[in-house]
Coordinates of N, CA, C and O in Angstrom, one line a residue:
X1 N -23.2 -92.3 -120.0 CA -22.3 -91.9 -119.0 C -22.1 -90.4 -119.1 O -22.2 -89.7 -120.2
X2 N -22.0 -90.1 -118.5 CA -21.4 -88.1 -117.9 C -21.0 -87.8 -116.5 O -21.3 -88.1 -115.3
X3 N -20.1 -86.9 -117.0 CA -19.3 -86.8 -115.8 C -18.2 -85.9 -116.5 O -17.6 -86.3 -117.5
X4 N -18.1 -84.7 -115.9 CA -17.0 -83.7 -116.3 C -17.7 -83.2 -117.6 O -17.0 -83.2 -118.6
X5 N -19.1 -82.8 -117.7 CA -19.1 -82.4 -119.3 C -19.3 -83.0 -120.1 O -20.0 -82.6 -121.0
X6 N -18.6 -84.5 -120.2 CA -18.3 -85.4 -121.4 C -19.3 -86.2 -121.4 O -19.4 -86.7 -120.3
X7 N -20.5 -86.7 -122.5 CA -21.2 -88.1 -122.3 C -20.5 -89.0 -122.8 O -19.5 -88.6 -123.2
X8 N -20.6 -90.1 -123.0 CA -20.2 -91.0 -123.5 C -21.3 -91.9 -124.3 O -22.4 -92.0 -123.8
X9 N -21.2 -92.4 -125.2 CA -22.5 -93.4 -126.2 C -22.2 -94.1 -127.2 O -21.4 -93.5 -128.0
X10 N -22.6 -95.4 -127.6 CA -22.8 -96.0 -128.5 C -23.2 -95.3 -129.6 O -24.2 -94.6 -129.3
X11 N -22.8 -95.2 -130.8 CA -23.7 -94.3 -131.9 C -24.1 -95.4 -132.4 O -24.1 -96.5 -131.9
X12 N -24.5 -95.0 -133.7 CA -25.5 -95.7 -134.7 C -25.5 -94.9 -136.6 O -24.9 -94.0 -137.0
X13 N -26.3 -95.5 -137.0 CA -26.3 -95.0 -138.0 C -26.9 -93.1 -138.3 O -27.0 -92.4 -139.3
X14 N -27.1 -92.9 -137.4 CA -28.0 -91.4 -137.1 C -27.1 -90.6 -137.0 O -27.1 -89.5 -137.4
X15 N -25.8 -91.2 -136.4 CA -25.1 -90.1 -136.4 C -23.7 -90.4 -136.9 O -22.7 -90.2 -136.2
X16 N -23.7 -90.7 -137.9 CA -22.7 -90.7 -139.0 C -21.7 -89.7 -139.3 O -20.5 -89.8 -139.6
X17 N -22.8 -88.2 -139.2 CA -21.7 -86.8 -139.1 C -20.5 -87.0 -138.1 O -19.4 -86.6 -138.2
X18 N -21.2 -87.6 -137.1 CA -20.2 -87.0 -135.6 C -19.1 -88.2 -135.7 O -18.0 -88.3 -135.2
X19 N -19.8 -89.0 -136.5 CA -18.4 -90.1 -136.4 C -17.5 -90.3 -137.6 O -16.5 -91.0 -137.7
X20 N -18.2 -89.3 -139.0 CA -16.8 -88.9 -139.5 C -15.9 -87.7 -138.9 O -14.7 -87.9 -138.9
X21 N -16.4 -87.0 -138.6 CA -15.7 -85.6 -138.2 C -14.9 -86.0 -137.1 O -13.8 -85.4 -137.1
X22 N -15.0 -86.8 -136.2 CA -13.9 -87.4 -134.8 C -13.0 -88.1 -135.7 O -11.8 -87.7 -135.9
X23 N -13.6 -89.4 -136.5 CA -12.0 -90.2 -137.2 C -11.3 -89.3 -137.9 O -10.1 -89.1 -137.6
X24 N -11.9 -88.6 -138.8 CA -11.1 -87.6 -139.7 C -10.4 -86.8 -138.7 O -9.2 -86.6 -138.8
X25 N -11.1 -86.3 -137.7 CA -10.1 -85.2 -136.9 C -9.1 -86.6 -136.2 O -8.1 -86.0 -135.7
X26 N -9.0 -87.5 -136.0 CA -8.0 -88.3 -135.5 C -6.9 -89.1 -136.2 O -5.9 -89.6 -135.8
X27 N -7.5 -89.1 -137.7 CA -6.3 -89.4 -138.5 C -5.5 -88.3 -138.9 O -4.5 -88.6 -139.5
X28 N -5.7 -87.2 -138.7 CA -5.8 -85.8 -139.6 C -4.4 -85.4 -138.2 O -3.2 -85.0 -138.5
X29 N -4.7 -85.5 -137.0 CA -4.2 -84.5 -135.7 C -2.8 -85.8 -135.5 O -1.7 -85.5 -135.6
X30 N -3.0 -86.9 -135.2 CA -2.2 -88.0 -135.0 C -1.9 -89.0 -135.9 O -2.1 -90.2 -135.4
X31 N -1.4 -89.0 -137.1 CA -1.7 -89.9 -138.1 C -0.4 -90.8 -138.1 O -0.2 -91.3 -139.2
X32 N 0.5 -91.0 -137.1 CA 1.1 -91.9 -137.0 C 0.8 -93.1 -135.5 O 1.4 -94.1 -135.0
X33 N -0.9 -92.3 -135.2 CA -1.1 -93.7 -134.0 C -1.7 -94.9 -134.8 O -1.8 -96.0 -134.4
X34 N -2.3 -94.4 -136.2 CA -3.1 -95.4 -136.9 C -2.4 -95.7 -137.9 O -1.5 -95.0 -138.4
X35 N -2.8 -96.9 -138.1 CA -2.6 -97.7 -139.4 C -3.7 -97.1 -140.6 O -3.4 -97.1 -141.9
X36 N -4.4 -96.8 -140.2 CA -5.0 -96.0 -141.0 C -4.7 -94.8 -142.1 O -3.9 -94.2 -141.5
X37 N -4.9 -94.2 -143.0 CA -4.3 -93.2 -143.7 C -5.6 -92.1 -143.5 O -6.7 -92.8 -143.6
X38 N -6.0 -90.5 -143.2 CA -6.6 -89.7 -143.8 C -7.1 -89.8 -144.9 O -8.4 -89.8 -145.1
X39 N -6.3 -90.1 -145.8 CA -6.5 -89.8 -147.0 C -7.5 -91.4 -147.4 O -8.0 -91.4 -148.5
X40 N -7.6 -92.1 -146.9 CA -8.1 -93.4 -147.2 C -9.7 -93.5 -146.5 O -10.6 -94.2 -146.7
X41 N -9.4 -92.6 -145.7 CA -10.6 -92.2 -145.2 C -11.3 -91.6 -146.0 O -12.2 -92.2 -146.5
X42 N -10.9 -90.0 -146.2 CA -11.8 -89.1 -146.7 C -12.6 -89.0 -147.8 O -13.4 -88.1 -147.9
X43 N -12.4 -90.1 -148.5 CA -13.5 -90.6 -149.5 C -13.8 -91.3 -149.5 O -13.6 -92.0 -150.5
X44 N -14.4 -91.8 -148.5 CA -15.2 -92.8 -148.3 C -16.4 -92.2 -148.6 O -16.5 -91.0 -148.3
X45 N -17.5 -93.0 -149.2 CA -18.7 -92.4 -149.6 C -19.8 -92.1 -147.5 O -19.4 -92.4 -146.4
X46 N -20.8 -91.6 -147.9 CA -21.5 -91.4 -147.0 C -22.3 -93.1 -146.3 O -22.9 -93.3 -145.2
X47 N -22.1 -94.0 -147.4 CA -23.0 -95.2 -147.4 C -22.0 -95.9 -146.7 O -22.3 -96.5 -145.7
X48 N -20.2 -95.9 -147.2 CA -19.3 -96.8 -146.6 C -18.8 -96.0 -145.1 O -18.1 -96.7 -144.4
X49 N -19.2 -94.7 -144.7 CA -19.4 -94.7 -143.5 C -20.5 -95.3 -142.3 O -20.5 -95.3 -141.1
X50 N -21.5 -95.6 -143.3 CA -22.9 -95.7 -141.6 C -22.3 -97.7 -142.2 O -22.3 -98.3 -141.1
X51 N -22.0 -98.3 -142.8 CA -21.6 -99.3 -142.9 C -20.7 -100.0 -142.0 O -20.5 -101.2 -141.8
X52 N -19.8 -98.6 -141.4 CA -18.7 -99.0 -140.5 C -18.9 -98.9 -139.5 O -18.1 -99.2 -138.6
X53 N -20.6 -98.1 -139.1 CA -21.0 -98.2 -137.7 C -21.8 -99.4 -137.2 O -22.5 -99.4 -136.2
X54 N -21.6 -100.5 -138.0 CA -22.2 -101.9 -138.0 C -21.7 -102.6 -137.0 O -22.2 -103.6 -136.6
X55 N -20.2 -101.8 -136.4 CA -19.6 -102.7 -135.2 C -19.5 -101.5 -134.3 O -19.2 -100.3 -134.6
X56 N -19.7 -102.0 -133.1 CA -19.8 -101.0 -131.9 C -18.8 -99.7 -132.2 O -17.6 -99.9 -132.5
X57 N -19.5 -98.4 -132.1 CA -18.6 -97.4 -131.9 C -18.9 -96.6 -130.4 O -20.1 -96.1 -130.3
X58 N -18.1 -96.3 -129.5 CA -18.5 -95.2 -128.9 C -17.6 -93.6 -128.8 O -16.4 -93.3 -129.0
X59 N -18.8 -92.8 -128.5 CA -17.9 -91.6 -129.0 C -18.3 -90.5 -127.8 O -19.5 -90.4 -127.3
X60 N -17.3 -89.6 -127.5 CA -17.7 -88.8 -126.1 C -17.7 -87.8 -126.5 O -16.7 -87.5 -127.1
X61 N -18.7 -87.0 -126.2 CA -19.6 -85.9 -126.9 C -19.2 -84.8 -125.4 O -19.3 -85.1 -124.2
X62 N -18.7 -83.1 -126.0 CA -18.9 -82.2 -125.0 C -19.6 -81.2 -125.8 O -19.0 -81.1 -126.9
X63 N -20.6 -80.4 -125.7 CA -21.7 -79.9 -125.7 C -21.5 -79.8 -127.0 O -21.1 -79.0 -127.8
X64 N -22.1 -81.3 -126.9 CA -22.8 -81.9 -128.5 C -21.9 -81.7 -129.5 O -22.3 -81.6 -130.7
X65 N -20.7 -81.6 -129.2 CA -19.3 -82.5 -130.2 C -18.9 -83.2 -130.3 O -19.5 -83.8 -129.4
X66 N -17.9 -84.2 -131.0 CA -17.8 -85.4 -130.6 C -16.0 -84.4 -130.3 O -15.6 -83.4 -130.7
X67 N -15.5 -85.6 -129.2 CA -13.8 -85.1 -128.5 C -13.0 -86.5 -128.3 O -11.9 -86.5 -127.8
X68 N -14.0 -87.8 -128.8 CA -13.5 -88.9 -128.6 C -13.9 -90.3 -129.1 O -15.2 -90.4 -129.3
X69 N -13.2 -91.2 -129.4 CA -14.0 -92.3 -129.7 C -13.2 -93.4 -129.8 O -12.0 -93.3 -130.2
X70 N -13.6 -94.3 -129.6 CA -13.2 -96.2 -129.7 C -14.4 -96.8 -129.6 O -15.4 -96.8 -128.9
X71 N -13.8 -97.9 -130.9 CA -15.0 -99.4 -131.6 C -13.8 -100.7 -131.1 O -12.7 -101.0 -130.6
X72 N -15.0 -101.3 -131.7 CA -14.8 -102.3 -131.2 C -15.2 -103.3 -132.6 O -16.3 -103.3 -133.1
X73 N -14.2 -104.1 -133.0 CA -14.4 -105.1 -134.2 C -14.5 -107.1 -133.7 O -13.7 -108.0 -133.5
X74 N -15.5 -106.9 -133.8 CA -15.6 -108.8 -133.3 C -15.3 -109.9 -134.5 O -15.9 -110.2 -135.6
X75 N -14.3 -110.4 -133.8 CA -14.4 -111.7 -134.8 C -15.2 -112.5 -135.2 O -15.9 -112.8 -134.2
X76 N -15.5 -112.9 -136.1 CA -16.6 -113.5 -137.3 C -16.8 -114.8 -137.0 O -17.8 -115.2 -136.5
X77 N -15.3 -115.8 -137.4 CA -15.5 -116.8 -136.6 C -16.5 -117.3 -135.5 O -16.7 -116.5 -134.6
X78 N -17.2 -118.3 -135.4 CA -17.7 -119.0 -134.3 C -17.0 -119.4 -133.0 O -17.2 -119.3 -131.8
X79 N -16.0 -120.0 -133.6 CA -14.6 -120.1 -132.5 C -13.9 -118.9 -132.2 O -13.2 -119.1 -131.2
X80 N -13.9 -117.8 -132.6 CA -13.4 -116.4 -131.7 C -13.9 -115.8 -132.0 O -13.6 -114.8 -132.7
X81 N -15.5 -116.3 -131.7 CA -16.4 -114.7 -131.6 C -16.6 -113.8 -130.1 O -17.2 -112.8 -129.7
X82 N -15.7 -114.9 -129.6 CA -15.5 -113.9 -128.0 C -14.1 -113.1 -128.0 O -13.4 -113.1 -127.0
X83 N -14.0 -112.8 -128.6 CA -12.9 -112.4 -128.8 C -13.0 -110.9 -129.8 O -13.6 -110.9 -130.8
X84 N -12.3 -109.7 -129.1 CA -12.7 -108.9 -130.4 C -11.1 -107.4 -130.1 O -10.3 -107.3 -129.2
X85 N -11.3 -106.5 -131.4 CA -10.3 -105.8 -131.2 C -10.5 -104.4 -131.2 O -10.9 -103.9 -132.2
X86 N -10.3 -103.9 -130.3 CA -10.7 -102.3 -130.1 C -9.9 -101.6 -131.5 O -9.2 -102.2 -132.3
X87 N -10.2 -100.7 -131.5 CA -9.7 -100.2 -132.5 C -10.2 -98.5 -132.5 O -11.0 -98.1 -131.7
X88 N -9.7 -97.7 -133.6 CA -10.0 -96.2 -133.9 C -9.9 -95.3 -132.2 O -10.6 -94.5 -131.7
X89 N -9.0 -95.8 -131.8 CA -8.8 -94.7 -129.9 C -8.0 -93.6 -130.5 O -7.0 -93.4 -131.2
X90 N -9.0 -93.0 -129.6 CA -8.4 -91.5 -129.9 C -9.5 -90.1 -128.9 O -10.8 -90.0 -128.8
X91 N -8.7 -89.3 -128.3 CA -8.9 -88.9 -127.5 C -8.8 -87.4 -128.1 O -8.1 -87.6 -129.2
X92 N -9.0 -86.4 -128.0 CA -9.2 -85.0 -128.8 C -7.9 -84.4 -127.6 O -8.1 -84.2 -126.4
X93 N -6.6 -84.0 -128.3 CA -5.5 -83.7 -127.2 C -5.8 -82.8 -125.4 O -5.4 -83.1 -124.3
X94 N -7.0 -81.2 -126.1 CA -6.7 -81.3 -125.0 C -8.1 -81.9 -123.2 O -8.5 -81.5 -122.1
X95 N -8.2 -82.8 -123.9 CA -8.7 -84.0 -122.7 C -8.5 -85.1 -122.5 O -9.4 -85.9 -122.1
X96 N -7.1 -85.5 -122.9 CA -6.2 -86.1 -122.5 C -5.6 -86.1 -121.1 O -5.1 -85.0 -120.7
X97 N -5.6 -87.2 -120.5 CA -4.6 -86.6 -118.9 C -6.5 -86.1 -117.9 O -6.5 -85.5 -116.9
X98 N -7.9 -86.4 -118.4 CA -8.5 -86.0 -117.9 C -9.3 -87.2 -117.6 O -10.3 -87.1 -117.0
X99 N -9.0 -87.9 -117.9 CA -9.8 -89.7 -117.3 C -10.7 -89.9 -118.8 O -11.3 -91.0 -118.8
X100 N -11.0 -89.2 -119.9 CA -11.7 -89.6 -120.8 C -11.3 -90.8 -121.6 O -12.2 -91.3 -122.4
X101 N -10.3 -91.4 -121.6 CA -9.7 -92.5 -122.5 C -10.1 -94.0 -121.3 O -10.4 -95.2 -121.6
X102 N -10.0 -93.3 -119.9 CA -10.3 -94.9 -119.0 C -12.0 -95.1 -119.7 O -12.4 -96.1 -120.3
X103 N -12.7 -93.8 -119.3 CA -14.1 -93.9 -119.0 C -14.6 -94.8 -120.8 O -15.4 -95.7 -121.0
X104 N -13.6 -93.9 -122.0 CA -14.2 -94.8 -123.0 C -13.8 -96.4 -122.7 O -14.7 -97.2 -123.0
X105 N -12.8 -96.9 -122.3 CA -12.0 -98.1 -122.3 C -13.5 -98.7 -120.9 O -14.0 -99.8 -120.8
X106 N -13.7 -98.1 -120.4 CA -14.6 -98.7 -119.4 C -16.3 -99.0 -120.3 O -16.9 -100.1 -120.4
X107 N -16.7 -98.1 -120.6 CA -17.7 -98.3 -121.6 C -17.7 -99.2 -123.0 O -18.6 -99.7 -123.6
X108 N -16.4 -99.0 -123.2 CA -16.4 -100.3 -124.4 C -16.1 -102.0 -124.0 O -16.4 -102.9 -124.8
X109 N -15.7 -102.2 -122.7 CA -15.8 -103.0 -121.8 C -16.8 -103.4 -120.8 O -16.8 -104.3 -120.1
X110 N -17.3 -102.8 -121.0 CA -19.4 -103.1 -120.1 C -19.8 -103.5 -121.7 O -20.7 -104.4 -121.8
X111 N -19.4 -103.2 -122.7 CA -20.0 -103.3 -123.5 C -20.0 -105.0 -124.3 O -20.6 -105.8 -124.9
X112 N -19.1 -104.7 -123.9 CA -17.9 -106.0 -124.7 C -18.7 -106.7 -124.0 O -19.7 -106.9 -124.7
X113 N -18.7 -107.3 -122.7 CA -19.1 -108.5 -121.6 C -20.6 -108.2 -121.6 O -21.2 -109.2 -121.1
X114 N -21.2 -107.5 -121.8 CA -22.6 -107.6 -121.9 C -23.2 -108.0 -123.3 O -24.4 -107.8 -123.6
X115 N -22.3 -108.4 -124.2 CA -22.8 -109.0 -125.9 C -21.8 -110.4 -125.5 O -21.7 -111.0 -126.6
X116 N -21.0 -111.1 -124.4 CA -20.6 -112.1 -124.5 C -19.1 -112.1 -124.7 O -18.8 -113.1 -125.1
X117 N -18.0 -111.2 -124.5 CA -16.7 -111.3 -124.9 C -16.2 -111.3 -124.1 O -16.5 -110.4 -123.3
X118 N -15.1 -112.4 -124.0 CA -14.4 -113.0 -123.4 C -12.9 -111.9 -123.4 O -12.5 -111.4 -122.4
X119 N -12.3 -111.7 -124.5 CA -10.9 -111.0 -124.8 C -11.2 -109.7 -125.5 O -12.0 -109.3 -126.3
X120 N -10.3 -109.3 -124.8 CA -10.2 -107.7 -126.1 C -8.8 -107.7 -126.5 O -7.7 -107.8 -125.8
X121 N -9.0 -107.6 -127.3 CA -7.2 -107.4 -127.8 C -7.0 -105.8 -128.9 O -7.9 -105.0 -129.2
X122 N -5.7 -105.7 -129.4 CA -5.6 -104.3 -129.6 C -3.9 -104.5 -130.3 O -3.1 -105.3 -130.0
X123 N -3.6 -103.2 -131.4 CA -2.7 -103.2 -131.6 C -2.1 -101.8 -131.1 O -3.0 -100.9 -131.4
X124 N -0.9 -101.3 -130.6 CA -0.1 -100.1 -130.5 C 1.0 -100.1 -131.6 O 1.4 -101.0 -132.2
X125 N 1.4 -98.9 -131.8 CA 2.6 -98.6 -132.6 C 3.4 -98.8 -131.4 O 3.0 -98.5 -130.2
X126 N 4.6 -99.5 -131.8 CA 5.8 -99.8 -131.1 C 6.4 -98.4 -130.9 O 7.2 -98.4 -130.0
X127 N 6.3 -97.5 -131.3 CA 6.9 -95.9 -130.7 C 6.0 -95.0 -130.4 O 6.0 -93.8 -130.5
X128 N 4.9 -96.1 -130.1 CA 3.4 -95.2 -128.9 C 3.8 -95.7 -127.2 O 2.9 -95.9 -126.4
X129 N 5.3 -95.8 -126.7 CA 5.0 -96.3 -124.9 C 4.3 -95.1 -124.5 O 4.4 -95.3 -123.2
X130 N 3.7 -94.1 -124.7 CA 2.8 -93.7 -123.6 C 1.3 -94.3 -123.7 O 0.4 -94.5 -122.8
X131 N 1.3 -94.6 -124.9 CA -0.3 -95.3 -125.6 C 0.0 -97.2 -124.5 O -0.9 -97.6 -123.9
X132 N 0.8 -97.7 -124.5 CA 1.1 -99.0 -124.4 C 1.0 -99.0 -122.7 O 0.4 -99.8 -122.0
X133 N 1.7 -97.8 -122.4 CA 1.9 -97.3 -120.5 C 0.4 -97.4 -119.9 O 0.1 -98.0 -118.9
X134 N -0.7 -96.6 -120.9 CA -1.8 -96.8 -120.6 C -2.7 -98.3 -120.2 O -3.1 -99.0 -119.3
X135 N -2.6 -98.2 -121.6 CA -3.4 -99.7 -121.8 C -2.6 -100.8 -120.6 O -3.3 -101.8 -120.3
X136 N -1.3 -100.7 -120.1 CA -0.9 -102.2 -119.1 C -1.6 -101.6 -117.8 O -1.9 -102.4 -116.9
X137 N -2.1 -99.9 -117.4 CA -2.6 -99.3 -116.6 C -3.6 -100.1 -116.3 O -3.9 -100.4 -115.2
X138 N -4.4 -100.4 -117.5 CA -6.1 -100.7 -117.7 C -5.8 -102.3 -117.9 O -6.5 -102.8 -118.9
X139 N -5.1 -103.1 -117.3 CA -5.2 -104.5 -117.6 C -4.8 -105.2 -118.8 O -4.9 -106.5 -118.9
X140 N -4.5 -104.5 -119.6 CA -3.7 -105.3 -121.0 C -2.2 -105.9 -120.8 O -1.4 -105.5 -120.0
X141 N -2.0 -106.6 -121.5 CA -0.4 -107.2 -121.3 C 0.1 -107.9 -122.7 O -0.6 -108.6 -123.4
X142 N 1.2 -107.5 -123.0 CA 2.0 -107.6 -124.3 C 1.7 -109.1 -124.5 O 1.7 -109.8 -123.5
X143 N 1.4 -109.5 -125.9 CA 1.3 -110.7 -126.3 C 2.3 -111.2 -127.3 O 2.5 -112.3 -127.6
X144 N 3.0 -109.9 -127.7 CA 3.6 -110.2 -128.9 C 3.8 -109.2 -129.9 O 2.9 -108.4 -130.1
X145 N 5.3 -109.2 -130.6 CA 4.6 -107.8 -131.8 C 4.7 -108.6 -133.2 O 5.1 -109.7 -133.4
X146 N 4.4 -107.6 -133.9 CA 4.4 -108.0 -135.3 C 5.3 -106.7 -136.0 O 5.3 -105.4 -135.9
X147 N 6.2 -107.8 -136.8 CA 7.8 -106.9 -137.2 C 7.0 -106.0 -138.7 O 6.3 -106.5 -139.5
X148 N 7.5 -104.8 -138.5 CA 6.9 -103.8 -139.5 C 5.6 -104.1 -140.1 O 5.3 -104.6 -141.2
X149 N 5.1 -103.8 -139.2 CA 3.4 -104.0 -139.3 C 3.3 -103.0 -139.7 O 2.3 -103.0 -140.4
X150 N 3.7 -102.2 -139.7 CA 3.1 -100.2 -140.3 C 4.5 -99.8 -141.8 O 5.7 -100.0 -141.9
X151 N 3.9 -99.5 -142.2 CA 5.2 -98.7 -143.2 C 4.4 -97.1 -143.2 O 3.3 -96.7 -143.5
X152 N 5.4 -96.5 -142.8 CA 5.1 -94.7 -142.4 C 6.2 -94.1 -143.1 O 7.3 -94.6 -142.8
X153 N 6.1 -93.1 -144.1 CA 7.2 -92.7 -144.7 C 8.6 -93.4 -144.8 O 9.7 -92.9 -144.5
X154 N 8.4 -94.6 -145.3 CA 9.3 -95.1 -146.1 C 9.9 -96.5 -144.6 O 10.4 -97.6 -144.7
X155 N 9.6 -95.9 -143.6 CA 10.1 -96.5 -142.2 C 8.8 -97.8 -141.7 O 7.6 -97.5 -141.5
X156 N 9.6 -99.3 -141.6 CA 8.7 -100.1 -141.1 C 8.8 -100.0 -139.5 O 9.8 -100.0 -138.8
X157 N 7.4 -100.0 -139.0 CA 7.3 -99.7 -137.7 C 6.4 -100.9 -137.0 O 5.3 -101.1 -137.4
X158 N 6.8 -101.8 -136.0 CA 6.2 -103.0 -135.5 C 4.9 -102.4 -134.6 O 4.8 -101.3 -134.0
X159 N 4.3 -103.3 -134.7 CA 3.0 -103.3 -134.0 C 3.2 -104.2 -132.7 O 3.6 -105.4 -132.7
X160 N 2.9 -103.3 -131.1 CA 2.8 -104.1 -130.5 C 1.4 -105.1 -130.3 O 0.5 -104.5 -130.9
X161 N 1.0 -106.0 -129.8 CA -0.3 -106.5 -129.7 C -0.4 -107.2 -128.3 O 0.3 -108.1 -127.9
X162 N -1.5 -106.2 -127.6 CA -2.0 -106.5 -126.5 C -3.7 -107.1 -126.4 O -4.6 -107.1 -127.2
X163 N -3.4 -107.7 -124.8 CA -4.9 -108.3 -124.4 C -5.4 -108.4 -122.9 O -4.7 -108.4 -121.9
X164 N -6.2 -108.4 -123.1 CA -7.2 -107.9 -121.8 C -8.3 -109.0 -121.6 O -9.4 -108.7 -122.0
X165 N -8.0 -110.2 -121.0 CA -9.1 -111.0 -120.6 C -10.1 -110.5 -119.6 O -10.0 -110.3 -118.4
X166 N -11.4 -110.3 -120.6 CA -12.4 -109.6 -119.5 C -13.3 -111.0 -118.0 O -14.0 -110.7 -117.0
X167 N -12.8 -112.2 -118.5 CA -13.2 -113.2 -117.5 C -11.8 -114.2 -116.9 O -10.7 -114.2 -117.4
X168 N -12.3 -114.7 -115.9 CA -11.7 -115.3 -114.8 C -10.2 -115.3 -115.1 O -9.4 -115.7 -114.2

């Protein structure tokens, strides 16, 4: 995809640089949208990153940077292997407000239903409503939260959890 500058693409193990340097710059700039820590990141060896590109990542590139990205983690199970959970969104601040978060959410969704997935599901921080305002934008709907799912400086913070039936 392209359009405005931005491509959009599945990576792979080739490009491992571009897909540490976007998470790290997204735990690093917003580190209260993830559950994730920086610091849990950043030493990860070079082997336990192309390891994590084993499940769909895509990442939107403006002249040949990365500015964005969301994966997608599929359930293992047999019985919800249609079923899977986006994860690592993150949008580079300033192209935000520029349609790059639908166009990823649309590419990881062609993506989803063309490997067979039925649901996407997803967690928000309960004090992300502009992150949650989105996603009911793009067809998600509250399923449920889970009570102090995050501990952030000493504060338990619930996780909302949404879903997106990509069929009938």
């Amino acid at each position: 995809m392209d359009a405005g500058g931005v491509t959009i693409r599945l990576v792979g193990p080739d490009d491992v640089e571009a897909f540490r340097q976007i998470r790290l710059e997204a735990l690093r700039t917003n580190p209260s949208a993830f559950a994730s820590r920086y610091e849990d990141w950043e030493v990860l060896s070079l082997e336990e990153w192309r390891n994590r590109l084993s499940e769909p990542v895509f990442i939107a590139f403006q002249d040949g940077q990365p500015v964005g990205i969301m994966g997608l983690f599929r359930q293992r199970s047999s019985k919800m292997a249609h079923r899977a959970t986006i994860v690592m969104v993150y949008v580079r601040a300033g192209l935000r407000g520029t349609g790059l978060a639908v166009r990823l959410l649309e590419a990881i969704s062609d993506h989803a239903r063309s490997i067979g997935l039925r649901q996407l599901e997803l967690f928000v921080n309960a004090e992300n409503p502009a992150a949650m305002r989105f996603y009911q934008r793009q067809g998600f709907a509250e399923i449920g939260r889970i009570p102090g799912a995050v501990l952030e400086d000493g504060r338990e913070i619930d996780d909302v959890m949404m879903a997106w039936r990509l069929v009938g």
